[in-house]
PDB file of C-alpha atoms and ligand atoms in Angstrom:
ATOM      1  CA  MET A   1      -1.124   1.715  46.502  1.00 60.00           C
ATOM      2  CA  GLN A   2      -2.432   3.391  43.342  1.00 66.00           C
ATOM      3  CA  LYS A   3      -0.613   2.321  40.184  1.00 76.00           C
ATOM      4  CA  ALA A   4       1.279   5.134  38.431  1.00 86.00           C
ATOM      5  CA  LYS A   5      -0.387   6.298  35.244  1.00 93.00           C
ATOM      6  CA  PRO A   6       1.580   6.174  31.989  1.00 95.00           C
ATOM      7  CA  LYS A   7       2.979   9.601  31.167  1.00 97.00           C
ATOM      8  CA  VAL A   8       2.055  10.972  27.766  1.00 97.00           C
ATOM      9  CA  ALA A   9       3.369  14.019  25.904  1.00 98.00           C
ATOM     10  CA  PHE A  10       2.311  15.888  22.762  1.00 98.00           C
ATOM     11  CA  PHE A  11       4.710  17.770  20.507  1.00 98.00           C
ATOM     12  CA  ASP A  12       4.410  19.621  17.212  1.00 98.00           C
ATOM     13  CA  PHE A  13       6.580  20.511  14.270  1.00 98.00           C
ATOM     14  CA  ALA A  14       5.442  22.095  10.967  1.00 97.00           C
ATOM     15  CA  SER A  15       1.673  21.692  10.988  1.00 98.00           C
ATOM     16  CA  CYS A  16      -1.590  23.576  11.361  1.00 97.00           C
ATOM     17  CA  GLU A  17      -2.096  21.896  14.772  1.00 97.00           C
ATOM     18  CA  GLY A  18      -5.496  20.654  13.627  1.00 98.00           C
ATOM     19  CA  CYS A  19      -4.645  17.133  14.736  1.00 98.00           C
ATOM     20  CA  GLN A  20      -3.891  18.319  18.269  1.00 98.00           C
ATOM     21  CA  LEU A  21      -7.201  20.173  18.225  1.00 97.00           C
ATOM     22  CA  THR A  22      -8.872  16.905  17.260  1.00 98.00           C
ATOM     23  CA  VAL A  23      -7.205  15.288  20.279  1.00 97.00           C
ATOM     24  CA  VAL A  24      -8.692  17.998  22.517  1.00 97.00           C
ATOM     25  CA  ASP A  25     -12.049  17.303  20.881  1.00 96.00           C
ATOM     26  CA  ALA A  26     -11.680  13.550  21.505  1.00 96.00           C
ATOM     27  CA  LEU A  27     -10.752  14.074  25.159  1.00 94.00           C
ATOM     28  CA  GLN A  28     -13.936  16.073  25.753  1.00 93.00           C
ATOM     29  CA  THR A  29     -16.062  13.063  24.914  1.00 93.00           C
ATOM     30  CA  HIS A  30     -13.717  10.401  26.349  1.00 93.00           C
ATOM     31  CA  LEU A  31     -12.943  11.801  29.779  1.00 92.00           C
ATOM     32  CA  GLY A  32     -11.931   8.320  30.949  1.00 92.00           C
ATOM     33  CA  LEU A  33      -8.704   8.703  28.965  1.00 91.00           C
ATOM     34  CA  LEU A  34      -7.716  11.587  31.218  1.00 91.00           C
ATOM     35  CA  ASP A  35      -8.038   9.245  34.203  1.00 92.00           C
ATOM     36  CA  ALA A  36      -5.972   6.562  32.487  1.00 94.00           C
ATOM     37  CA  VAL A  37      -2.914   8.660  31.582  1.00 95.00           C
ATOM     38  CA  GLU A  38      -0.970  11.630  32.908  1.00 95.00           C
ATOM     39  CA  ILE A  39      -0.375  14.303  30.275  1.00 96.00           C
ATOM     40  CA  VAL A  40       2.955  15.947  31.045  1.00 97.00           C
ATOM     41  CA  GLU A  41       3.344  18.088  27.905  1.00 97.00           C
ATOM     42  CA  PHE A  42       0.643  19.432  25.583  1.00 96.00           C
ATOM     43  CA  ARG A  43       1.309  23.042  24.626  1.00 93.00           C
ATOM     44  CA  GLU A  44      -2.045  23.481  22.936  1.00 91.00           C
ATOM     45  CA  ALA A  45      -4.092  22.391  25.944  1.00 91.00           C
ATOM     46  CA  SER A  46      -2.011  22.524  29.110  1.00 91.00           C
ATOM     47  CA  SER A  47       0.627  24.613  30.875  1.00 92.00           C
ATOM     48  CA  ALA A  48       2.304  21.458  32.245  1.00 89.00           C
ATOM     49  CA  HIS A  49       5.905  20.828  31.190  1.00 92.00           C
ATOM     50  CA  GLY A  50       7.608  17.520  31.717  1.00 91.00           C
ATOM     51  CA  ASP A  51      10.590  15.757  30.160  1.00 93.00           C
ATOM     52  CA  ASP A  52       9.749  12.345  31.562  1.00 95.00           C
ATOM     53  CA  TYR A  53       7.218  10.484  29.407  1.00 97.00           C
ATOM     54  CA  LEU A  54       6.515   7.030  28.077  1.00 97.00           C
ATOM     55  CA  VAL A  55       4.478   7.833  24.977  1.00 97.00           C
ATOM     56  CA  ALA A  56       5.101  10.799  22.666  1.00 98.00           C
ATOM     57  CA  PHE A  57       2.481  11.862  20.137  1.00 98.00           C
ATOM     58  CA  VAL A  58       4.259  13.996  17.570  1.00 98.00           C
ATOM     59  CA  GLU A  59       2.422  16.171  15.064  1.00 98.00           C
ATOM     60  CA  GLY A  60       3.981  17.890  12.072  1.00 98.00           C
ATOM     61  CA  SER A  61       6.647  17.479   9.421  1.00 98.00           C
ATOM     62  CA  ILE A  62      10.368  18.026   9.685  1.00 98.00           C
ATOM     63  CA  THR A  63      11.197  21.124   7.626  1.00 97.00           C
ATOM     64  CA  ARG A  64      14.372  22.537   9.190  1.00 95.00           C
ATOM     65  CA  GLU A  65      17.708  21.135  10.244  1.00 95.00           C
ATOM     66  CA  GLN A  66      17.120  22.330  13.810  1.00 95.00           C
ATOM     67  CA  ASP A  67      13.957  20.188  13.989  1.00 97.00           C
ATOM     68  CA  GLU A  68      16.030  17.023  13.784  1.00 98.00           C
ATOM     69  CA  GLY A  69      17.831  17.410  17.125  1.00 98.00           C
ATOM     70  CA  ARG A  70      14.576  18.138  18.945  1.00 98.00           C
ATOM     71  CA  LEU A  71      12.874  15.139  17.353  1.00 98.00           C
ATOM     72  CA  ARG A  72      15.811  12.872  18.265  1.00 98.00           C
ATOM     73  CA  GLN A  73      15.590  14.047  21.885  1.00 98.00           C
ATOM     74  CA  ILE A  74      11.896  13.150  21.941  1.00 98.00           C
ATOM     75  CA  ARG A  75      12.724   9.781  20.399  1.00 98.00           C
ATOM     76  CA  ASP A  76      15.419   9.095  22.989  1.00 98.00           C
ATOM     77  CA  GLN A  77      13.015   9.772  25.843  1.00 98.00           C
ATOM     78  CA  ALA A  78       9.879   8.047  24.547  1.00 98.00           C
ATOM     79  CA  ALA A  79       9.404   4.288  24.731  1.00 97.00           C
ATOM     80  CA  VAL A  80       6.695   4.699  22.097  1.00 97.00           C
ATOM     81  CA  LEU A  81       6.639   7.439  19.473  1.00 98.00           C
ATOM     82  CA  VAL A  82       3.410   7.936  17.533  1.00 98.00           C
ATOM     83  CA  ALA A  83       3.184  10.060  14.371  1.00 98.00           C
ATOM     84  CA  LEU A  84       0.024  12.102  14.895  1.00 98.00           C
ATOM     85  CA  GLY A  85      -1.682  12.964  11.615  1.00 98.00           C
ATOM     86  CA  ALA A  86      -0.676  13.184   7.990  1.00 98.00           C
ATOM     87  CA  CYS A  87       1.978  15.913   8.412  1.00 98.00           C
ATOM     88  CA  ALA A  88       3.919  13.607  10.704  1.00 98.00           C
ATOM     89  CA  HIS A  89       3.013  10.376   8.916  1.00 98.00           C
ATOM     90  CA  THR A  90       3.436  11.262   5.217  1.00 98.00           C
ATOM     91  CA  GLY A  91       4.610  14.885   4.996  1.00 98.00           C
ATOM     92  CA  CYS A  92       1.088  15.871   3.927  1.00 97.00           C
ATOM     93  CA  VAL A  93       0.615  19.281   2.262  1.00 97.00           C
ATOM     94  CA  ASN A  94       3.955  20.486   3.656  1.00 97.00           C
ATOM     95  CA  ALA A  95       5.708  18.323   1.061  1.00 97.00           C
ATOM     96  CA  LEU A  96       4.025  20.183  -1.801  1.00 96.00           C
ATOM     97  CA  LYS A  97       6.899  22.621  -1.627  1.00 95.00           C
ATOM     98  CA  ASN A  98       9.282  19.768  -2.453  1.00 96.00           C
ATOM     99  CA  LEU A  99       7.850  19.820  -5.986  1.00 95.00           C
ATOM    100  CA  HIS A 100       9.297  23.300  -6.600  1.00 95.00           C
ATOM    101  CA  PRO A 101      12.738  24.901  -6.308  1.00 95.00           C
ATOM    102  CA  LEU A 102      13.186  25.802  -2.637  1.00 94.00           C
ATOM    103  CA  ALA A 103      14.396  29.330  -3.447  1.00 93.00           C
ATOM    104  CA  ASP A 104      11.159  30.023  -5.343  1.00 94.00           C
ATOM    105  CA  VAL A 105       9.023  28.643  -2.517  1.00 94.00           C
ATOM    106  CA  ARG A 106      10.793  30.799   0.056  1.00 93.00           C
ATOM    107  CA  ARG A 107      10.298  33.887  -2.096  1.00 94.00           C
ATOM    108  CA  TRP A 108       6.604  33.132  -2.752  1.00 94.00           C
ATOM    109  CA  VAL A 109       5.924  32.788   0.960  1.00 92.00           C
ATOM    110  CA  TYR A 110       8.293  35.263   2.608  1.00 93.00           C
ATOM    111  CA  GLY A 111       8.982  37.737  -0.204  1.00 95.00           C
ATOM    112  CA  ASP A 112      11.865  40.066   0.638  1.00 94.00           C
ATOM    113  CA  CYS A 113      12.301  38.336   3.991  1.00 95.00           C
ATOM    114  CA  ALA A 114      12.996  34.911   2.453  1.00 93.00           C
ATOM    115  CA  ASP A 115      16.494  34.794   3.942  1.00 91.00           C
ATOM    116  CA  TRP A 116      15.187  35.202   7.469  1.00 91.00           C
ATOM    117  CA  TYR A 117      13.712  31.720   7.614  1.00 88.00           C
ATOM    118  CA  ASP A 118      15.410  28.329   7.618  1.00 89.00           C
ATOM    119  CA  THR A 119      13.700  25.663   5.605  1.00 92.00           C
ATOM    120  CA  TYR A 120      14.511  22.514   3.650  1.00 95.00           C
ATOM    121  CA  PRO A 121      12.359  19.927   1.829  1.00 96.00           C
ATOM    122  CA  ALA A 122       9.604  18.675   4.150  1.00 97.00           C
ATOM    123  CA  ARG A 123       9.811  15.111   5.436  1.00 98.00           C
ATOM    124  CA  PRO A 124       7.694  12.823   7.613  1.00 98.00           C
ATOM    125  CA  LEU A 125       9.054  11.858  11.057  1.00 98.00           C
ATOM    126  CA  SER A 126      10.039   8.401   9.834  1.00 98.00           C
ATOM    127  CA  ALA A 127      12.671   9.980   7.558  1.00 98.00           C
ATOM    128  CA  VAL A 128      14.571  11.059  10.681  1.00 98.00           C
ATOM    129  CA  VAL A 129      13.722   8.658  13.546  1.00 98.00           C
ATOM    130  CA  LYS A 130      12.044   5.311  14.128  1.00 98.00           C
ATOM    131  CA  VAL A 131       8.280   5.688  14.413  1.00 98.00           C
ATOM    132  CA  ASP A 132       6.431   2.991  16.378  1.00 97.00           C
ATOM    133  CA  ALA A 133       2.871   3.772  15.321  1.00 97.00           C
ATOM    134  CA  PHE A 134       0.946   6.323  13.315  1.00 98.00           C
ATOM    135  CA  ILE A 135      -2.506   7.844  13.178  1.00 98.00           C
ATOM    136  CA  PRO A 136      -3.219   8.836   9.575  1.00 98.00           C
ATOM    137  CA  GLY A 137      -5.441  11.559   8.178  1.00 98.00           C
ATOM    138  CA  CYS A 138      -5.715  15.301   7.744  1.00 98.00           C
ATOM    139  CA  PRO A 139      -6.941  15.773  10.343  1.00 98.00           C
ATOM    140  CA  ILE A 140      -6.884  12.524  12.341  1.00 98.00           C
ATOM    141  CA  ASP A 141     -10.152  10.780  13.121  1.00 96.00           C
ATOM    142  CA  ARG A 142     -10.929  11.360  16.793  1.00 94.00           C
ATOM    143  CA  ASN A 143     -12.391   7.882  17.316  1.00 95.00           C
ATOM    144  CA  GLU A 144      -9.302   6.331  15.773  1.00 96.00           C
ATOM    145  CA  PHE A 145      -7.157   8.387  18.168  1.00 97.00           C
ATOM    146  CA  VAL A 146      -9.105   6.952  21.109  1.00 96.00           C
ATOM    147  CA  GLU A 147      -8.697   3.403  19.781  1.00 96.00           C
ATOM    148  CA  VAL A 148      -4.949   3.912  19.304  1.00 97.00           C
ATOM    149  CA  VAL A 149      -4.556   5.149  22.895  1.00 96.00           C
ATOM    150  CA  LYS A 150      -6.557   2.185  24.206  1.00 95.00           C
ATOM    151  CA  ALA A 151      -4.370  -0.249  22.242  1.00 96.00           C
ATOM    152  CA  LEU A 152      -1.152   1.358  23.493  1.00 96.00           C
ATOM    153  CA  LEU A 153      -2.389   1.252  27.095  1.00 93.00           C
ATOM    154  CA  VAL A 154      -2.731  -2.528  26.911  1.00 94.00           C
ATOM    155  CA  GLY A 155       0.566  -2.924  25.063  1.00 93.00           C
ATOM    156  CA  LYS A 156      -0.924  -3.752  21.656  1.00 94.00           C
ATOM    157  CA  LYS A 157       0.072  -2.377  18.272  1.00 92.00           C
ATOM    158  CA  PRO A 158      -2.766  -0.127  17.072  1.00 94.00           C
ATOM    159  CA  ALA A 159      -4.855  -1.695  14.306  1.00 94.00           C
ATOM    160  CA  ILE A 160      -4.828   0.813  11.449  1.00 96.00           C
ATOM    161  CA  PRO A 161      -6.573  -0.413   8.273  1.00 97.00           C
ATOM    162  CA  ASP A 162      -4.287  -1.399   5.407  1.00 96.00           C
ATOM    163  CA  TYR A 163      -7.048  -1.839   2.828  1.00 97.00           C
ATOM    164  CA  PRO A 164      -8.396   0.869   0.520  1.00 97.00           C
ATOM    165  CA  VAL A 165     -11.155   3.438   1.044  1.00 97.00           C
ATOM    166  CA  CYS A 166     -13.115   1.693  -1.756  1.00 96.00           C
ATOM    167  CA  VAL A 167     -13.871  -1.181   0.655  1.00 97.00           C
ATOM    168  CA  GLU A 168     -15.584   1.127   3.140  1.00 97.00           C
ATOM    169  CA  CYS A 169     -17.241   3.053   0.326  1.00 97.00           C
ATOM    170  CA  LYS A 170     -18.774  -0.070  -1.204  1.00 96.00           C
ATOM    171  CA  LEU A 171     -19.885  -1.362   2.213  1.00 97.00           C
ATOM    172  CA  LYS A 172     -21.812   1.898   2.616  1.00 96.00           C
ATOM    173  CA  GLY A 173     -23.565   1.320  -0.703  1.00 96.00           C
ATOM    174  CA  ASN A 174     -22.324   4.625  -2.179  1.00 94.00           C
ATOM    175  CA  VAL A 175     -22.590   5.368  -5.870  1.00 90.00           C
ATOM    176  CA  CYS A 176     -18.991   5.522  -7.065  1.00 92.00           C
ATOM    177  CA  VAL A 177     -18.104   9.077  -8.085  1.00 89.00           C
ATOM    178  CA  TYR A 178     -16.594   7.690 -11.282  1.00 88.00           C
ATOM    179  CA  HIS A 179     -20.122   6.614 -12.186  1.00 82.00           C
ATOM    180  CA  ILE A 180     -21.730  10.016 -11.629  1.00 74.00           C
ATOM    181  CA  PRO A 181     -22.383  11.433 -15.122  1.00 68.00           C
ATOM    182  CA  ALA A 182     -20.122  14.407 -15.814  1.00 65.00           C
ATOM    183  CA  GLU A 183     -23.073  16.670 -16.613  1.00 63.00           C
ATOM    184  CA  SER A 184     -24.676  16.086 -13.207  1.00 64.00           C
ATOM    185  CA  ALA A 185     -21.469  16.021 -11.171  1.00 58.00           C
ATOM    186  CA  GLY A 186     -21.158  19.812 -11.198  1.00 55.00           C
ATOM    187  CA  LEU A 187     -18.264  20.964  -9.033  1.00 50.00           C
ATOM    188  CA  ARG A 188     -18.034  17.642  -7.235  1.00 52.00           C
ATOM    189  CA  GLY A 189     -14.938  15.554  -7.757  1.00 53.00           C
ATOM    190  CA  LYS A 190     -15.317  13.101 -10.600  1.00 74.00           C
ATOM    191  CA  ASN A 191     -12.105  11.376  -9.768  1.00 87.00           C
ATOM    192  CA  CYS A 192     -11.203   9.631  -6.581  1.00 94.00           C
ATOM    193  CA  LEU A 193      -8.087   8.163  -4.974  1.00 96.00           C
ATOM    194  CA  GLY A 194     -10.097   5.629  -2.978  1.00 96.00           C
ATOM    195  CA  PRO A 195      -8.607   2.596  -4.771  1.00 95.00           C
ATOM    196  CA  VAL A 196      -5.104   3.340  -3.436  1.00 96.00           C
ATOM    197  CA  THR A 197      -5.825   5.262  -0.212  1.00 97.00           C
ATOM    198  CA  ARG A 198      -5.827   3.818   3.298  1.00 98.00           C
ATOM    199  CA  ALA A 199      -9.304   3.275   4.730  1.00 98.00           C
ATOM    200  CA  GLY A 200     -10.451   4.164   8.240  1.00 97.00           C
ATOM    201  CA  CYS A 201     -12.344   7.391   7.611  1.00 96.00           C
ATOM    202  CA  ASP A 202     -15.563   5.538   6.752  1.00 96.00           C
ATOM    203  CA  ALA A 203     -15.157   6.841   3.183  1.00 97.00           C
ATOM    204  CA  ILE A 204     -16.492  10.189   4.327  1.00 96.00           C
ATOM    205  CA  CYS A 205     -15.657  12.157   1.169  1.00 95.00           C
ATOM    206  CA  PRO A 206     -17.260   9.778  -1.379  1.00 94.00           C
ATOM    207  CA  THR A 207     -20.209   9.385   0.985  1.00 95.00           C
ATOM    208  CA  TYR A 208     -20.885  13.088   0.458  1.00 92.00           C
ATOM    209  CA  GLY A 209     -20.234  12.862  -3.288  1.00 87.00           C
ATOM    210  CA  ASP A 210     -16.642  14.100  -3.394  1.00 89.00           C
ATOM    211  CA  GLY A 211     -13.687  12.065  -4.554  1.00 92.00           C
ATOM    212  CA  CYS A 212     -11.125  10.939  -1.994  1.00 95.00           C
ATOM    213  CA  GLU A 213      -8.034  13.181  -2.011  1.00 95.00           C
ATOM    214  CA  GLY A 214      -5.812  10.620  -0.345  1.00 97.00           C
ATOM    215  CA  CYS A 215      -5.291  12.344   3.012  1.00 98.00           C
ATOM    216  CA  ARG A 216      -4.787   9.058   4.887  1.00 98.00           C
ATOM    217  CA  GLY A 217      -1.858   8.099   2.688  1.00 98.00           C
ATOM    218  CA  VAL A 218      -1.322   5.306   0.230  1.00 97.00           C
ATOM    219  CA  ILE A 219      -1.971   1.688   1.273  1.00 97.00           C
ATOM    220  CA  PRO A 220       0.937  -0.762   1.357  1.00 95.00           C
ATOM    221  CA  HIS A 221       1.339  -2.407  -2.068  1.00 93.00           C
ATOM    222  CA  PRO A 222      -1.265  -0.306  -3.923  1.00 93.00           C
ATOM    223  CA  ASN A 223      -2.564  -1.858  -7.130  1.00 92.00           C
ATOM    224  CA  ARG A 224      -1.472   0.923  -9.460  1.00 89.00           C
ATOM    225  CA  ASP A 225      -2.492  -1.046 -12.561  1.00 91.00           C
ATOM    226  CA  ALA A 226      -6.048  -1.403 -11.254  1.00 90.00           C
ATOM    227  CA  MET A 227      -6.109   2.319 -10.455  1.00 92.00           C
ATOM    228  CA  ALA A 228      -4.981   3.073 -14.007  1.00 92.00           C
ATOM    229  CA  ASP A 229      -7.763   0.781 -15.324  1.00 91.00           C
ATOM    230  CA  VAL A 230     -10.387   2.622 -13.245  1.00 89.00           C
ATOM    231  CA  LEU A 231      -9.114   5.920 -14.633  1.00 90.00           C
ATOM    232  CA  ALA A 232      -9.083   4.611 -18.195  1.00 89.00           C
ATOM    233  CA  GLU A 233     -12.731   3.514 -17.873  1.00 87.00           C
ATOM    234  CA  ALA A 234     -13.550   7.083 -16.837  1.00 85.00           C
ATOM    235  CA  GLY A 235     -11.583   8.498 -19.774  1.00 85.00           C
ATOM    236  CA  LEU A 236      -8.768   9.748 -17.519  1.00 88.00           C
ATOM    237  CA  THR A 237      -5.047   9.153 -17.254  1.00 89.00           C
ATOM    238  CA  VAL A 238      -2.717   9.000 -14.268  1.00 90.00           C
ATOM    239  CA  ASP A 239      -1.444  12.458 -15.248  1.00 90.00           C
ATOM    240  CA  ASP A 240      -4.986  13.806 -14.973  1.00 89.00           C
ATOM    241  CA  ILE A 241      -5.101  12.990 -11.269  1.00 91.00           C
ATOM    242  CA  MET A 242      -1.519  13.779 -10.260  1.00 92.00           C
ATOM    243  CA  GLY A 243      -2.508  17.222  -8.962  1.00 90.00           C
ATOM    244  CA  ARG A 244      -4.958  15.574  -6.591  1.00 91.00           C
ATOM    245  CA  TYR A 245      -2.562  12.750  -5.690  1.00 94.00           C
ATOM    246  CA  THR A 246       0.338  15.017  -4.781  1.00 95.00           C
ATOM    247  CA  MET A 247      -1.785  17.211  -2.524  1.00 96.00           C
ATOM    248  CA  TYR A 248      -1.165  14.758   0.328  1.00 97.00           C
ATOM    249  CA  ASN A 249       1.347  12.355  -1.155  1.00 97.00           C
ATOM    250  CA  ALA A 250       4.025  14.565  -2.712  1.00 97.00           C
ATOM    251  CA  TYR A 251       6.746  13.181  -0.422  1.00 97.00           C
ATOM    252  CA  LEU A 252       5.943   9.578  -1.361  1.00 95.00           C
ATOM    253  CA  GLU A 253       5.790  10.475  -5.041  1.00 91.00           C
ATOM    254  CA  MET A 254       9.237  12.087  -4.923  1.00 89.00           C
ATOM    255  CA  GLU A 255      10.694   9.172  -2.959  1.00 90.00           C
ATOM    256  CA  THR A 256       9.219   6.669  -5.442  1.00 86.00           C
ATOM    257  CA  LYS A 257      10.828   8.534  -8.340  1.00 81.00           C
ATOM    258  CA  ALA A 258      14.203   8.982  -6.592  1.00 79.00           C
TER     259      ALA A 258
HETATM  260  S1  SF4 B   1      -2.402  16.520   9.202  1.00 70.64           S
HETATM  261 FE1  SF4 B   1      -3.744  18.183   8.470  1.00 70.64          FE
HETATM  262  S2  SF4 B   1      -4.948  18.789  10.261  1.00 70.64           S
HETATM  263 FE2  SF4 B   1      -3.172  17.587  11.012  1.00 70.64          FE
HETATM  264  S3  SF4 B   1      -1.631  19.125  11.480  1.00 70.64           S
HETATM  265 FE3  SF4 B   1      -1.246  18.436   9.381  1.00 70.64          FE
HETATM  266  S4  SF4 B   1      -2.369  19.929   8.076  1.00 70.64           S
HETATM  267 FE4  SF4 B   1      -3.159  20.124  10.172  1.00 70.64          FE
HETATM  268  S1  SF4 B   2     -13.313   4.982  -6.392  1.00 70.64           S
HETATM  269 FE1  SF4 B   2     -13.937   6.360  -4.732  1.00 70.64          FE
HETATM  270  S2  SF4 B   2     -16.145   6.669  -4.988  1.00 70.64           S
HETATM  271 FE2  SF4 B   2     -15.542   4.869  -6.223  1.00 70.64          FE
HETATM  272  S3  SF4 B   2     -15.884   3.108  -4.871  1.00 70.64           S
HETATM  273 FE3  SF4 B   2     -13.749   3.715  -4.608  1.00 70.64          FE
HETATM  274  S4  SF4 B   2     -13.790   5.147  -2.869  1.00 70.64           S
HETATM  275 FE4  SF4 B   2     -15.890   4.956  -3.593  1.00 70.64          FE
HETATM  276  S1  SF4 B   3     -12.110   9.863   1.847  1.00 70.64           S
HETATM  277 FE1  SF4 B   3      -9.947  10.198   1.370  1.00 70.64          FE
HETATM  278  S2  SF4 B   3      -9.633  12.424   1.541  1.00 70.64           S
HETATM  279 FE2  SF4 B   3     -11.586  11.923   2.540  1.00 70.64          FE
HETATM  280  S3  SF4 B   3     -11.046  11.633   4.708  1.00 70.64           S
HETATM  281 FE3  SF4 B   3     -10.975   9.618   3.735  1.00 70.64          FE
HETATM  282  S4  SF4 B   3      -8.827   9.346   3.094  1.00 70.64           S
HETATM  283 FE4  SF4 B   3      -9.137  11.530   3.516  1.00 70.64          FE
END
């Protein structure tokens, strides 16, 4: 008798859905995954609807009270809940609004219709429910998605790097963007969050001459003093890079200060 395939579902909250699109992209080149699992819910790619699933991949941030009940239902059903992408993992760009008074943000976005829409400060999934695994990045890396699915299928915890982007950058032999003379750097980023950002993207931004913006989130136990030293050598301060840092890490920054 053929063994039943694990049932997998995809859900989204506040997001651009780019991470789900990356999943679709990954499935096109890894058709074997479609043989290994049964997808019972994936609004962006399938008309199937199913409430019975083992693994839930959840994209997006929690930005409304009504999101919480839906997320808890998903959590109750899923044996494994995976935060899919930076919106779900860290709050990503959604949490930028947390840096401003909510009433102002609503007015900037919805104008006279601000009262029509519910919203509260954006949070990652882990602020509401237990998250078993995460796939970082904005968007996720499609190869990393495939590796995470493979690990889950054999009952292993996915191996997500916990070292900084600088490690990958140096292994590639890149010239550090902090060492590109200002006069020749042009519009390219002359600062970089690689020393404190989680690796796994193959240091793609510095490889093309741009500084890392921190989309994969901050590593556990970042060496903030070393980061400050790197900045000081480049004639910069922590304040000089806060605009870049909070692009993807505003939620963490606010939590750290709280
Ligand atoms: S992490 Fe980035 S690409 Fe993914 S849903 Fe959020 S904004 Fe879109
Ligand atoms: S600071 Fe940025 S550019 Fe420099 S080595 Fe680290 S990741 Fe590469
Ligand atoms: S280098 Fe930084 S900003 Fe670029 S993909 Fe990697 S983590 Fe994201």
